[in-house]
Short mmCIF file of C-alpha atoms and ligand atoms in Angstrom, two decimals:
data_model
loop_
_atom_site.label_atom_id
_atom_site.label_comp_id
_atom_site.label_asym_id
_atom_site.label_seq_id
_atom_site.Cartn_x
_atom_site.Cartn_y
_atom_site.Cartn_z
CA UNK M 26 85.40 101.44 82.18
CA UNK M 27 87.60 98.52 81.41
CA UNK M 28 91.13 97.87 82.40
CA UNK M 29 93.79 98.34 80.13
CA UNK M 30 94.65 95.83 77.34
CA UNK M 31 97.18 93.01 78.65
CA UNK M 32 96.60 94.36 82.21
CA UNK M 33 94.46 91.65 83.98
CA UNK M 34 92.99 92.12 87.74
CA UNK M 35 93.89 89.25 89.70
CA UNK M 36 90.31 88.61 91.10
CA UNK M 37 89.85 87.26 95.07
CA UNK M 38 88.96 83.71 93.29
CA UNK M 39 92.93 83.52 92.09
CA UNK M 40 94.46 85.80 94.31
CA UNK M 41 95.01 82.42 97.24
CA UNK M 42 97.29 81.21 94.44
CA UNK M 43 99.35 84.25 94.03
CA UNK M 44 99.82 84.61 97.51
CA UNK M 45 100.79 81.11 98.08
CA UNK M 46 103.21 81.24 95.59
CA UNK M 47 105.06 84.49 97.22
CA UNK M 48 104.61 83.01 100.64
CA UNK M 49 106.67 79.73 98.73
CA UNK M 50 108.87 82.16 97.28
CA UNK M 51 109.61 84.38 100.08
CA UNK M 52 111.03 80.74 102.29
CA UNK M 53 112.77 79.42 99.57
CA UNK M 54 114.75 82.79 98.87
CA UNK M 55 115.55 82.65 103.16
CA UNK M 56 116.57 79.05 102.56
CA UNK M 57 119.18 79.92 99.81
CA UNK M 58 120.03 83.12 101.97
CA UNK M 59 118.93 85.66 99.28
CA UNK M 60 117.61 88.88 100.91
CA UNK M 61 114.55 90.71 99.19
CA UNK M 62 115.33 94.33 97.65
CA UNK M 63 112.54 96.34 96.65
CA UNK M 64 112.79 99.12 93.73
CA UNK M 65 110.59 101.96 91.98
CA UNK M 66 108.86 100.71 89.63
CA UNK M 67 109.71 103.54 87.44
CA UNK M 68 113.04 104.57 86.54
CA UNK M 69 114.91 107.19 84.45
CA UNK M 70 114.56 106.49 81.22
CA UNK M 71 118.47 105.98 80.80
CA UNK M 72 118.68 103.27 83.14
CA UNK M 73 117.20 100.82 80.59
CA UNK M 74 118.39 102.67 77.62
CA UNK M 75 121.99 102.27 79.12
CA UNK M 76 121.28 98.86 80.76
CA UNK M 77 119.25 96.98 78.13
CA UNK M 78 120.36 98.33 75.42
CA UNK M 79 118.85 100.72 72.53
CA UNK M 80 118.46 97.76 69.62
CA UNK M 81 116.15 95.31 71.98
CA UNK M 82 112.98 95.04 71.37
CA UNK M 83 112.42 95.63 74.87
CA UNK M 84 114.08 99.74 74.64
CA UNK M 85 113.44 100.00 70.88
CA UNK M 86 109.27 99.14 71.28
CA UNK M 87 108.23 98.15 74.34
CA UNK M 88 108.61 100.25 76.96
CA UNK M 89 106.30 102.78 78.46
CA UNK M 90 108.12 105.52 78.94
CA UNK M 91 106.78 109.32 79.89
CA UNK M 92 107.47 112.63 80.40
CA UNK M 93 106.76 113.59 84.44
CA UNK M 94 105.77 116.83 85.31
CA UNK M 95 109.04 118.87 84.86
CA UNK M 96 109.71 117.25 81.61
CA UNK M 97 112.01 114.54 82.68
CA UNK M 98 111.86 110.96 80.64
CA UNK M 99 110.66 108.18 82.98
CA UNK M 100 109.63 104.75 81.84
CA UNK M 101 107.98 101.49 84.22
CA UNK M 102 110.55 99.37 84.36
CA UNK M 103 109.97 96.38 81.74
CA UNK M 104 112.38 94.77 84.01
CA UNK M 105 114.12 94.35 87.29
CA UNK M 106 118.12 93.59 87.02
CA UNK M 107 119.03 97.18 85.45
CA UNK M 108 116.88 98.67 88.72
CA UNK M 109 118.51 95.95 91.24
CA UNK M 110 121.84 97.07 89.54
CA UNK M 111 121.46 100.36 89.53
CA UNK M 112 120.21 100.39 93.88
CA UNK M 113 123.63 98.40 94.26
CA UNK M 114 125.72 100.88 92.94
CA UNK M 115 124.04 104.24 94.43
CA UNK M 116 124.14 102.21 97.98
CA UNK M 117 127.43 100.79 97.33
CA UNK M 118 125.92 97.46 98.64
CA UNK M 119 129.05 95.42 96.41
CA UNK M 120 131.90 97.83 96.67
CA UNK M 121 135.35 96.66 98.19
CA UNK M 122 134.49 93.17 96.75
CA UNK M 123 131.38 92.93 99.00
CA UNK M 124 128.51 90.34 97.65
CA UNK M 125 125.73 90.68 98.12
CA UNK M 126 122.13 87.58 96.84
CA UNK M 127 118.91 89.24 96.38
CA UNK M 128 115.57 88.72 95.34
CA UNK M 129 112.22 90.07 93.98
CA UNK M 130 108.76 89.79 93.38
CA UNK M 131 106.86 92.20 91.41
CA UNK M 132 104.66 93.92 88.24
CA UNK M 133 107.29 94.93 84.94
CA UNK M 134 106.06 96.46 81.70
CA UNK M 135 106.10 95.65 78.47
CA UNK M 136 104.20 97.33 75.33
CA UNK M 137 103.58 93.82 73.67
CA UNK M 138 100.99 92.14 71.53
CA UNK M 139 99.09 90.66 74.68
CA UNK M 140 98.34 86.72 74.14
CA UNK M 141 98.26 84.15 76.13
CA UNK M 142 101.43 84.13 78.67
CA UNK M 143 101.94 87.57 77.46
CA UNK M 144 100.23 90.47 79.03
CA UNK M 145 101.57 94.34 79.35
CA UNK M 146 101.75 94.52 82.93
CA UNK M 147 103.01 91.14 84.23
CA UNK M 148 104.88 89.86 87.30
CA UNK M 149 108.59 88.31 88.05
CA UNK M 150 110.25 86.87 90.49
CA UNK M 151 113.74 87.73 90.53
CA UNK M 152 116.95 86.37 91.58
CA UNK M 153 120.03 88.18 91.40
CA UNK M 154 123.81 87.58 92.78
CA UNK M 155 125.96 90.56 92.88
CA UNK M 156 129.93 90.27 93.46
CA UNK M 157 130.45 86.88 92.51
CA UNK M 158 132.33 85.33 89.66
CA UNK M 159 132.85 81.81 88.34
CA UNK M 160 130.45 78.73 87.62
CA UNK M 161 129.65 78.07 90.67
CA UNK M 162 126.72 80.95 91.68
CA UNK M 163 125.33 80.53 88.54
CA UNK M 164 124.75 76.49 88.75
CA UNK M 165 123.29 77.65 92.46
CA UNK M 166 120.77 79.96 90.52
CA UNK M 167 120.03 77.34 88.11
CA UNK M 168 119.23 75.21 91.55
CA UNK M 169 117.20 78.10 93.26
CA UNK M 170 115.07 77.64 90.15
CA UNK M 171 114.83 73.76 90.08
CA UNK M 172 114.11 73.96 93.72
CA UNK M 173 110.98 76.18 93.05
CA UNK M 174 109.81 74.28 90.40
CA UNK M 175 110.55 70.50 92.02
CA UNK M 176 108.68 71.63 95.01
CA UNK M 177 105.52 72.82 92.63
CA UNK M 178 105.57 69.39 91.35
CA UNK M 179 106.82 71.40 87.77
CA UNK M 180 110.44 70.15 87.17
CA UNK M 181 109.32 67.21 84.87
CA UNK M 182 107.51 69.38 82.75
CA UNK M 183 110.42 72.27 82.41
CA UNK M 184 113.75 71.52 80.33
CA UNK M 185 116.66 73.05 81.06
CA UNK M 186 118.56 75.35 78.02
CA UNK M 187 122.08 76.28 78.59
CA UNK M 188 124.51 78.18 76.35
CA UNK M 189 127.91 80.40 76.93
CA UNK M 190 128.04 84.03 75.38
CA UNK M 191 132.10 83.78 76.01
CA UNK M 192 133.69 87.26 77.04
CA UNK M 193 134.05 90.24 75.71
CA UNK M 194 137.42 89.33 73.05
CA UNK M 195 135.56 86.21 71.71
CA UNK M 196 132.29 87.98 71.22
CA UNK M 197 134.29 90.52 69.30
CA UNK M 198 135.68 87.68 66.70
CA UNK M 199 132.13 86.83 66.52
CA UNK M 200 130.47 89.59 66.43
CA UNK M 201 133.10 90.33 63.45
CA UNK M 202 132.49 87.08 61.69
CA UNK M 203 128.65 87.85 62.56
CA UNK M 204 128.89 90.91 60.87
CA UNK M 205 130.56 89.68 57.75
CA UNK M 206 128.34 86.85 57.16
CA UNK M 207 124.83 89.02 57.59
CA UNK M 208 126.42 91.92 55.71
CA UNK M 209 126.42 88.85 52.69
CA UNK M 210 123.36 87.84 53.15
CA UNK M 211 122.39 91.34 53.16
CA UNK M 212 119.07 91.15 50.64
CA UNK M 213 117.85 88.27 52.82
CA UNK M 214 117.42 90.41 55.80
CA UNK M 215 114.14 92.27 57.68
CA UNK M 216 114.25 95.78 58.29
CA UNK M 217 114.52 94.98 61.86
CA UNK M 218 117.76 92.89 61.40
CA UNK M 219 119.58 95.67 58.84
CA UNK M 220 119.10 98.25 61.29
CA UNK M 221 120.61 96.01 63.87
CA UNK M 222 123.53 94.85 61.42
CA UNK M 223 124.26 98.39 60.64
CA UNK M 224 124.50 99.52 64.58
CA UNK M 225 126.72 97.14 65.34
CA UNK M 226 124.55 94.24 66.95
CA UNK M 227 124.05 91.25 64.72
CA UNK M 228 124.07 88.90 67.89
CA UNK M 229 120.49 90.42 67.76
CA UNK M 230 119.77 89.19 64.87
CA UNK M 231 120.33 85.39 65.98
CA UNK M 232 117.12 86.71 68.83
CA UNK M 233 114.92 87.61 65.44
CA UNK M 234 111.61 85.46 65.86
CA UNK M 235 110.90 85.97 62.13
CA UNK M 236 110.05 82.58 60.38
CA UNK M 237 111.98 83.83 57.31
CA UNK M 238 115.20 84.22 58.93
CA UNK M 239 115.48 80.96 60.83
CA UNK M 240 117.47 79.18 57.92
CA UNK M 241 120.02 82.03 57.20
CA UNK M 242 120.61 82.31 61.09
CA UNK M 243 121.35 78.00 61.39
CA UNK M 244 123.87 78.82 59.19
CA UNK M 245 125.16 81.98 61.03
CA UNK M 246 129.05 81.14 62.52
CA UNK M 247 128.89 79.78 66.17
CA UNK M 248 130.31 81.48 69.03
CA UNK M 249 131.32 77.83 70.35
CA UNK M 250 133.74 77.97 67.59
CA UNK M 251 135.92 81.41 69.08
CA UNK M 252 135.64 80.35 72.74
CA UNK M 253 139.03 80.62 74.31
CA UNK M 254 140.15 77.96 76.74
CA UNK M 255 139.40 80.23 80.03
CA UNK M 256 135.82 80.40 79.14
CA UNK M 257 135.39 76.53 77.71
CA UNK M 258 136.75 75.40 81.02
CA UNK M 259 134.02 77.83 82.61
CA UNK M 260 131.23 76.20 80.72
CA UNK M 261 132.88 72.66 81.39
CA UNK M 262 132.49 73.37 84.85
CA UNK M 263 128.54 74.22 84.45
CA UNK M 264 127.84 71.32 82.80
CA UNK M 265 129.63 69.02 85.10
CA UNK M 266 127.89 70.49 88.20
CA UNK M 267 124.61 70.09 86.68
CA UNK M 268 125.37 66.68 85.87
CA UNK M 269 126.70 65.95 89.46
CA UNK M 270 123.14 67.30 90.75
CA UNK M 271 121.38 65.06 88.15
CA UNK M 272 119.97 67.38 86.46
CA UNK M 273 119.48 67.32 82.48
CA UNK M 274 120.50 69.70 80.16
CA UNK M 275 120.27 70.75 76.55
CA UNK M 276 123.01 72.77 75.06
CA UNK M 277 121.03 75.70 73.03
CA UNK M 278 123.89 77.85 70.97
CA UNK M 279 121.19 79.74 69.50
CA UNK M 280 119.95 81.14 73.10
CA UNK M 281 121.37 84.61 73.30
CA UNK M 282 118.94 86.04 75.59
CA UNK M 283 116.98 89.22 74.62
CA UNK M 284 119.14 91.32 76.58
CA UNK M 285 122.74 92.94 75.87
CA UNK M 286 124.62 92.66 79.11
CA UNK M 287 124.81 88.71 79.32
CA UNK M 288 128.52 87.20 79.17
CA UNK M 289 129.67 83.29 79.81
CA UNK M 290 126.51 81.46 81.45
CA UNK M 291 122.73 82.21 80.06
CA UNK M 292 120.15 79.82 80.33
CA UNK M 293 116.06 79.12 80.09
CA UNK M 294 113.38 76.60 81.71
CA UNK M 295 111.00 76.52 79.09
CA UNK M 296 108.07 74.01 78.69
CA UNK M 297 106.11 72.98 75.60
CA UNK M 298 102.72 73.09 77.82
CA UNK M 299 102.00 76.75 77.45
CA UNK M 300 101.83 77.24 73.40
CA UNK M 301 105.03 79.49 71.90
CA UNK M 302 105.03 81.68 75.15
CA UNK M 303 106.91 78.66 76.55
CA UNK M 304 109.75 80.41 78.41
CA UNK M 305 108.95 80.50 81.78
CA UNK M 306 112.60 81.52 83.27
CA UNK M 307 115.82 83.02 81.93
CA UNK M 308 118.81 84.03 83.24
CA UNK M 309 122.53 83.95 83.05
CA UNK M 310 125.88 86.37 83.89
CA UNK M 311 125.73 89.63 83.20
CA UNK M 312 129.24 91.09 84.61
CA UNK M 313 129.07 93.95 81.59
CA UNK M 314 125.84 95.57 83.68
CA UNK M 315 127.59 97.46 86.52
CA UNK M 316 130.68 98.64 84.21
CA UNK M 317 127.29 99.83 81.70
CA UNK M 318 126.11 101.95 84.18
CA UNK M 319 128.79 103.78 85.11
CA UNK M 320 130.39 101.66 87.99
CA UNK M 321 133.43 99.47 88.03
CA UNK M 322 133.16 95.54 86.59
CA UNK M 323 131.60 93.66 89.20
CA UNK M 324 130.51 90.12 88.47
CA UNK M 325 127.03 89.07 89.12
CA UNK M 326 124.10 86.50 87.94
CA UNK M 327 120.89 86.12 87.80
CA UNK M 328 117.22 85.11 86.48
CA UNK M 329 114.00 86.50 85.88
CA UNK M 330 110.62 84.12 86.02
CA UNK M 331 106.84 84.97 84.96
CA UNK M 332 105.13 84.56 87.26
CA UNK M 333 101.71 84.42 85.06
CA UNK M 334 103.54 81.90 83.24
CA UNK M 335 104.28 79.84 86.00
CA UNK M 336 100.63 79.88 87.67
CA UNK M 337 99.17 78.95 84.17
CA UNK M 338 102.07 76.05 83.51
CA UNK M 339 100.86 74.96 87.29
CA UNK M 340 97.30 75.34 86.31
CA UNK M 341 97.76 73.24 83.03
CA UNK M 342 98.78 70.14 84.95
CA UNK M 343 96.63 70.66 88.07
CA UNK M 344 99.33 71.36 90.53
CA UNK M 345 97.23 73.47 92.71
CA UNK M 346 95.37 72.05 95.72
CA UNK M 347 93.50 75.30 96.37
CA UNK M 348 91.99 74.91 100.13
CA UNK M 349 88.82 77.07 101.58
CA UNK M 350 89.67 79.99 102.81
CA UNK M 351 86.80 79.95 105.70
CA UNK M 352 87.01 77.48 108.07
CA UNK M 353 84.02 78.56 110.12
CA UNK M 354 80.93 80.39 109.29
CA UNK M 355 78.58 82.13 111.68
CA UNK M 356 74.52 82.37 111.26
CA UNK M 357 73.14 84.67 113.43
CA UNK M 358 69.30 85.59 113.26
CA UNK M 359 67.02 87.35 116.11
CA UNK M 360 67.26 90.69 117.92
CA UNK M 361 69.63 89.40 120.42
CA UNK M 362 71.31 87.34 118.72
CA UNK M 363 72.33 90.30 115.94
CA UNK M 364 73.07 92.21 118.93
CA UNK M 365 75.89 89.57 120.41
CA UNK M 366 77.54 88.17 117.14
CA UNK M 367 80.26 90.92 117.08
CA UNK M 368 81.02 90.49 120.29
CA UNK M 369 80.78 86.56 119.91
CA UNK M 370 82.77 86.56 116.55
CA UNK M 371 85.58 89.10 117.79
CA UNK M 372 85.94 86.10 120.76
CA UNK M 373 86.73 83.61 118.83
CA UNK M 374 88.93 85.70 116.50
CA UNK M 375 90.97 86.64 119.44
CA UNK M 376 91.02 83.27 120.90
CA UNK M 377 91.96 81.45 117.73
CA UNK M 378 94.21 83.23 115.17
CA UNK M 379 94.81 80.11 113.43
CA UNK M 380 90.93 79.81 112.12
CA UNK M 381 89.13 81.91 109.04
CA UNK M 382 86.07 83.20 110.66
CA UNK M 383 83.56 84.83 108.21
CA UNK M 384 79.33 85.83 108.94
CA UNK M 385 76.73 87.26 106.56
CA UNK M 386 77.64 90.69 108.19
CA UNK M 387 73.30 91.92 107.50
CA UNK M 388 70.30 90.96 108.15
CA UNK M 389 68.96 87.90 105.76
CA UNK M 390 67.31 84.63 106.76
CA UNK M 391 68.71 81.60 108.25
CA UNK M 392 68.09 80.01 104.95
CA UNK M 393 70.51 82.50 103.17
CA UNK M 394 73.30 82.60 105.34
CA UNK M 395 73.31 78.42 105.59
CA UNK M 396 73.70 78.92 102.00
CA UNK M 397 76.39 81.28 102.13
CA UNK M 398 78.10 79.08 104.90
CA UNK M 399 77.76 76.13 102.51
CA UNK M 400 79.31 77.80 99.58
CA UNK M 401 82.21 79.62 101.84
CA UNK M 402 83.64 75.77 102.03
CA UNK M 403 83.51 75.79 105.78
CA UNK M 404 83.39 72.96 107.80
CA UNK M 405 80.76 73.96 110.15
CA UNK M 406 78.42 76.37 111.09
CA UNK M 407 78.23 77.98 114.64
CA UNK M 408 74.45 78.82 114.79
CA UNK M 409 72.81 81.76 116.92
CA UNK M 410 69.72 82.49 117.70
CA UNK M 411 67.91 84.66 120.24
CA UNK M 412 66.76 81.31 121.88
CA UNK M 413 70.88 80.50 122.08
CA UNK M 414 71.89 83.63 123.59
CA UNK M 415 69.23 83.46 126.46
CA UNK M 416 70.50 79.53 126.88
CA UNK M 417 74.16 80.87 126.85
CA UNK M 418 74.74 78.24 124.25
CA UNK M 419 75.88 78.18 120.71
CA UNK M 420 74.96 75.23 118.47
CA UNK M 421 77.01 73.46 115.82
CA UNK M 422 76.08 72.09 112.35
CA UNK M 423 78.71 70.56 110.80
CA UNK M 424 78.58 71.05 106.64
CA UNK M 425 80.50 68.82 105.36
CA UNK M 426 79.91 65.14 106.92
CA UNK M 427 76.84 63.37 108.82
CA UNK M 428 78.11 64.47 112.08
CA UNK M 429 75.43 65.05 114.72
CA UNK M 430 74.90 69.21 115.55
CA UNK M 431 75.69 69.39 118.86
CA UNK M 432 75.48 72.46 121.38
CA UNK M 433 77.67 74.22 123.12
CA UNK M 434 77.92 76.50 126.28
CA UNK M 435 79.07 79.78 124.93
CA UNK M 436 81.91 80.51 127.23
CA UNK M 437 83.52 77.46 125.86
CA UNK M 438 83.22 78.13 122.29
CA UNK M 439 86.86 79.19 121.78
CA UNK M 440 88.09 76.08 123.23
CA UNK M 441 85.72 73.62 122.06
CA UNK M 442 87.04 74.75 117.87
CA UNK M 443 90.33 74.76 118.77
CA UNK M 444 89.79 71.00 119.89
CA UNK M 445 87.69 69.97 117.46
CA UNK M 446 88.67 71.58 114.60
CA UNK M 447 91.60 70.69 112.00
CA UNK M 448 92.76 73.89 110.33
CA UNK M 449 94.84 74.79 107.06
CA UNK M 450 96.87 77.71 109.19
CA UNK M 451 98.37 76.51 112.59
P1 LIG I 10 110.09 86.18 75.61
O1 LIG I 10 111.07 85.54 74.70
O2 LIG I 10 108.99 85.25 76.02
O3 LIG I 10 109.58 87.49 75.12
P2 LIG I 10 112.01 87.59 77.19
O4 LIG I 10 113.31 87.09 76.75
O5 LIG I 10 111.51 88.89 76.67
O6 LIG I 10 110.88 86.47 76.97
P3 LIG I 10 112.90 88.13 79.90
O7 LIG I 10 113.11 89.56 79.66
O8 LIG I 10 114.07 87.25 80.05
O9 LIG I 10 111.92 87.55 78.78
O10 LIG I 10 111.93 87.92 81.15
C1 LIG I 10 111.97 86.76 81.97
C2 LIG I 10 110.66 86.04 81.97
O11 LIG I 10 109.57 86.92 82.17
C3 LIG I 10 110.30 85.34 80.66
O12 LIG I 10 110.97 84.13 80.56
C4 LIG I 10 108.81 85.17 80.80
O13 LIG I 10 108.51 84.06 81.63
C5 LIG I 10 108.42 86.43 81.52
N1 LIG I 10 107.88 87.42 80.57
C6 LIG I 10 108.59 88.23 79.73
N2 LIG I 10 107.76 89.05 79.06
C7 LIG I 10 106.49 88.74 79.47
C8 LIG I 10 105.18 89.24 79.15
N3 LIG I 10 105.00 90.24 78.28
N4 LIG I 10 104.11 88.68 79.77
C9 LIG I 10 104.28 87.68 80.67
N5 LIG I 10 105.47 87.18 81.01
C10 LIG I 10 106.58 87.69 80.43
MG1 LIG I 11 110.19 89.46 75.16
#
C-alpha cells in the first residue's frame, strides 16, 4: 500500500524539524499576543464556495469535497481563513466591535498537480486579525512574518511583494474597465479566462499562470489608476511603516491573490530558491469575508505560510542545526543486569527530565547496543553488567571524545549526569 499522491509521511528523521518549527511558532504567536484557534478540518461545502469564491481555482478544481453519510456536501478545507471566519461569527468572538489575533498550524487540501513545494495535503501556519481596520495591523502581520523568518536566518533570502486591491467602488471601475478591455481581446483568451470574463471576474484573469496570456494581461488597465484618495493614503501609510522598520519592498500591481475576499493591503514573501513554487507566504485584508458569510462587515487581516515550503527554503540554505535527540544511551547485558535496567532507567528518567534516555529495549550483545548507542548521537554510554549490579556501580564510556570511562556508585547516577552532562533541553 502506498500513501496517496502529494500526501508525504513526515518520517521520525524530519519530524525534530517540524516540531521545532511549531515550538518557534507557538512563542512567537505569544510574543505578538495572537491566541491559537483550532478548526475541523472539514467544513460544509458552502463555506468555501461562499468564502473563496466559485471561479478560483481553489473551489472550481481543487478541492476535495464529499458526500457524508446522510448525503450532505463536505469538503477538507483547502484553507484556513474561511474556517477561522466562519468559528468567529458562530461564537460571536468579534461582535460589539470586539477584536480578536489568532493563529494556526495545520494540514489544508488541495487537488493539485503535486511537484516540488506542492503536495495535496500540505501544512500552514496561519495568522489572522479579526476586528481591526487601517494600515497599521496589517504592517504588524507583515512583521509577525519577518520576525519568523529573521529569526530562521531566512529574511535575506525572502522579498517582500506588496500591492492595494482598493475598495469595493474602485474595484468596480476596474473591474468595468477590466471587463471591457478582455471582452476586446476576446479571441486571445483561454477557456479558463472566458468563463471567468463572462461570470463577472476578470480580476481572475490577471491570477491566470498561462504563458500565453502574460502580454495581453501587462497591458490590462491598473487598479493604481482608479484608487480614490482614502485608499492611496491607506497604502501610503503601508509603505511608510515598512520603510520606518527598514524593511524593503517591491510594489507588485499584478499580485491579486488567488482568493476573492481581499480588499486594500495583499502581499507575498516569495524567494527565487525553491524553483516556480516560490511563494512561501501571502496575505493581506480581507474585510468582504465576514459580510460573505452572512455576518455584518467586520475588518480583519491576515496570512497564510507553507509550511513545506518554508522547511525546504530552510533546508536549501542549511539553516537547520538539527541536534541528537538521545543524550544518553544505556547497554545492559547479563541476567541481573536485564533484570535492573528498568528499574535503573525509570531512575534516571525521574530524576532528570531534562535528558533523552534511550536502551536497546532486547536482548543483543554488548557489541550491538555500543553500536546503536554510537549511532543514537549520544554522548555517553552508561554500561551494565551483572558484574556492575553486584558492585552497585554503573560505568561510563563517553562516545564522543577521549575522555577516560570512569565508574560510578549507582545510587549516585542521577546526580553524577546532571553534573556532568550539558543537555539540549534544560
Ligand atoms: P500558489 O500560487 O503557490 O498556488 P496560493 O495563492 O494558492 O499559492 P495561498 O492559498 O495563499 O496560496 O496559500 C498560502 C501559502 O500556502 C502559499 O503561499 C504556499 O506557501 C502554501 N501553499 C499553497 N498551496 C500549496 C500546496 N499545494 N502545497 C504546498 N504549499 C502550498
Ligand atoms: Mg494555488
Amino acid at each position: 500500500m502506498q500513501s496517496l499522491r502529494g500526501m508525504r509521511d513526515i518520517l521520525p528523521g524530519e519530524s525534530a524539524r517540524w516540531q521545532s518549527l511549531e515550538a518557534r511558532v507557538a512563542r512567537l504567536m505569544q510574543r505578538f499576543a495572537y491566541r491559537e484557534i483550532r478548526t475541523p478540518i472539514a467544513e460544509p461545502t458552502e463555506l468555501f464556495k461562499r468564502g473563496i469564491g466559485e471561479d478560483t481555482d481553489v473551489v472550481s478544481k481543487e478541492m476535495y469535497t464529499f458526500d457524508d453519510r446522510s448525503g450532505d456536501s463536505i469538503t477538507l478545507r483547502p484553507e484556513n481563513t474561511a474556517s477561522v471566519v466562519r468559528a468567529a461569527l458562530q461564537h460571536n468572538l468579534v461582535a460589539r466591535g470586539a477584536q480578536e489575533k489568532v493563529f494556526y498550524v495545520g494540514p489544508m487540501f488541495r487537488y493539485e498537480r503535486p511537484q516540488r513545494g506542492r503536495y495535496r495535503q500540505f501544512h500552514q501556519i496561519g495568522a489572522e486579525a479579526l476586528g481591526i481596520a487601517g494600515p497599521q495591523v496589517e504592517v504588524e502581520l507583515i512583521a509577525l512574518a519577518r520576525r519568523l523568518f529573521d529569526e530562521m536566518t531566512l529574511l535575506p533570502h525572502l522579498t517582500l511583494e506588496i500591492n492595494t486591491l482598493g475598495q469595493p467602488p474602485e474595484r468596480k471601475q476596474h473591474r468595468d474597465a477590466l471587463v471591457e478591455y478582455f471582452a476586446a481581446h476576446r479571441a486571445e483568451l483561454d477557456e479558463d479566462s472566458v468563463k471567468r470574463l463572462d461570470n463577472g471576474n476578470p480580476l481572475r484573469i490577471l491570477d491566470s499562470k498561462n504563458p500565453a496570456l502574460q502580454d495581453l494581461i501587462e497591458g490590462a488597465p491598473k487598479l493604481m489608476d482608479y484608487l480614490g484618495e482614502e485608499s492611496e493614503a491607506h497604502f501610503a501609510k503601508v509603505k511608510a511603516m515598512l520603510e520606518e522598520m527598514g524593511q524593503p519592498y517591491v510594489v507588485n500591481n499584478r499580485l491579486v491573490r488567488g482568493l476573492d475576499y481581499y480588499w486594500h493591503t495583499v502581499f507575498e514573501w516569495t524567494t527565487n530558491l525553491l524553483g516556480s513554487q516560490g511563494t512561501v507566504c501571502g496575505g493581506g485584508r480581507y474585510d468582504g469575508l465576514f459580510e460573505q458569510l452572512g455576518g455584518k462587515l467586520i475588518p480583519a487581516a491576515g496570512w497564510g505560510m507553507g509550511m513545506e515550503r518554508l522547511l525546504e527554503l530552510a533546508e536549501e540554505v542549511g539553516a537547520f542545526d538539527d541536534v541528537p535527540q538521545v543524550d544518553v544511551y544505556l547497554v545492559a547485558s547479563g541476567e541481573r543486569a536485564e533484570v535492573v535496567s528498568a528499574a535503573v532507567l525509570d531512575c534516571i528518567r525521574s530524576d532528570n527530565p531534562s535528558l533523552n534516555v534511550a536502551s536497546a529495549t532486547e536482548q543483543v550483545s554488548f557489541k550491538a547496543q555500543f553500536k546503536r548507542a554510537d549511532k543514537s548521537g549520544a554522548q555517553l554510554a552508561l554500561v551494565l553488567g551483572d558484574d556492575e549490579v553486584s558492585a552497585g556501580q554503573i560505568s561510563i564510556k563517553w562516545l564522543r571524545d577521549l575522555r577516560d570511562p570512569e565508574t560510578v556508585a549507582l545510587s549516585e547516577i542521577s546526580n553524577w549526569l546532571s553534573v556532568n552532562l550539558a543537555t539540549q533541553n534544560t
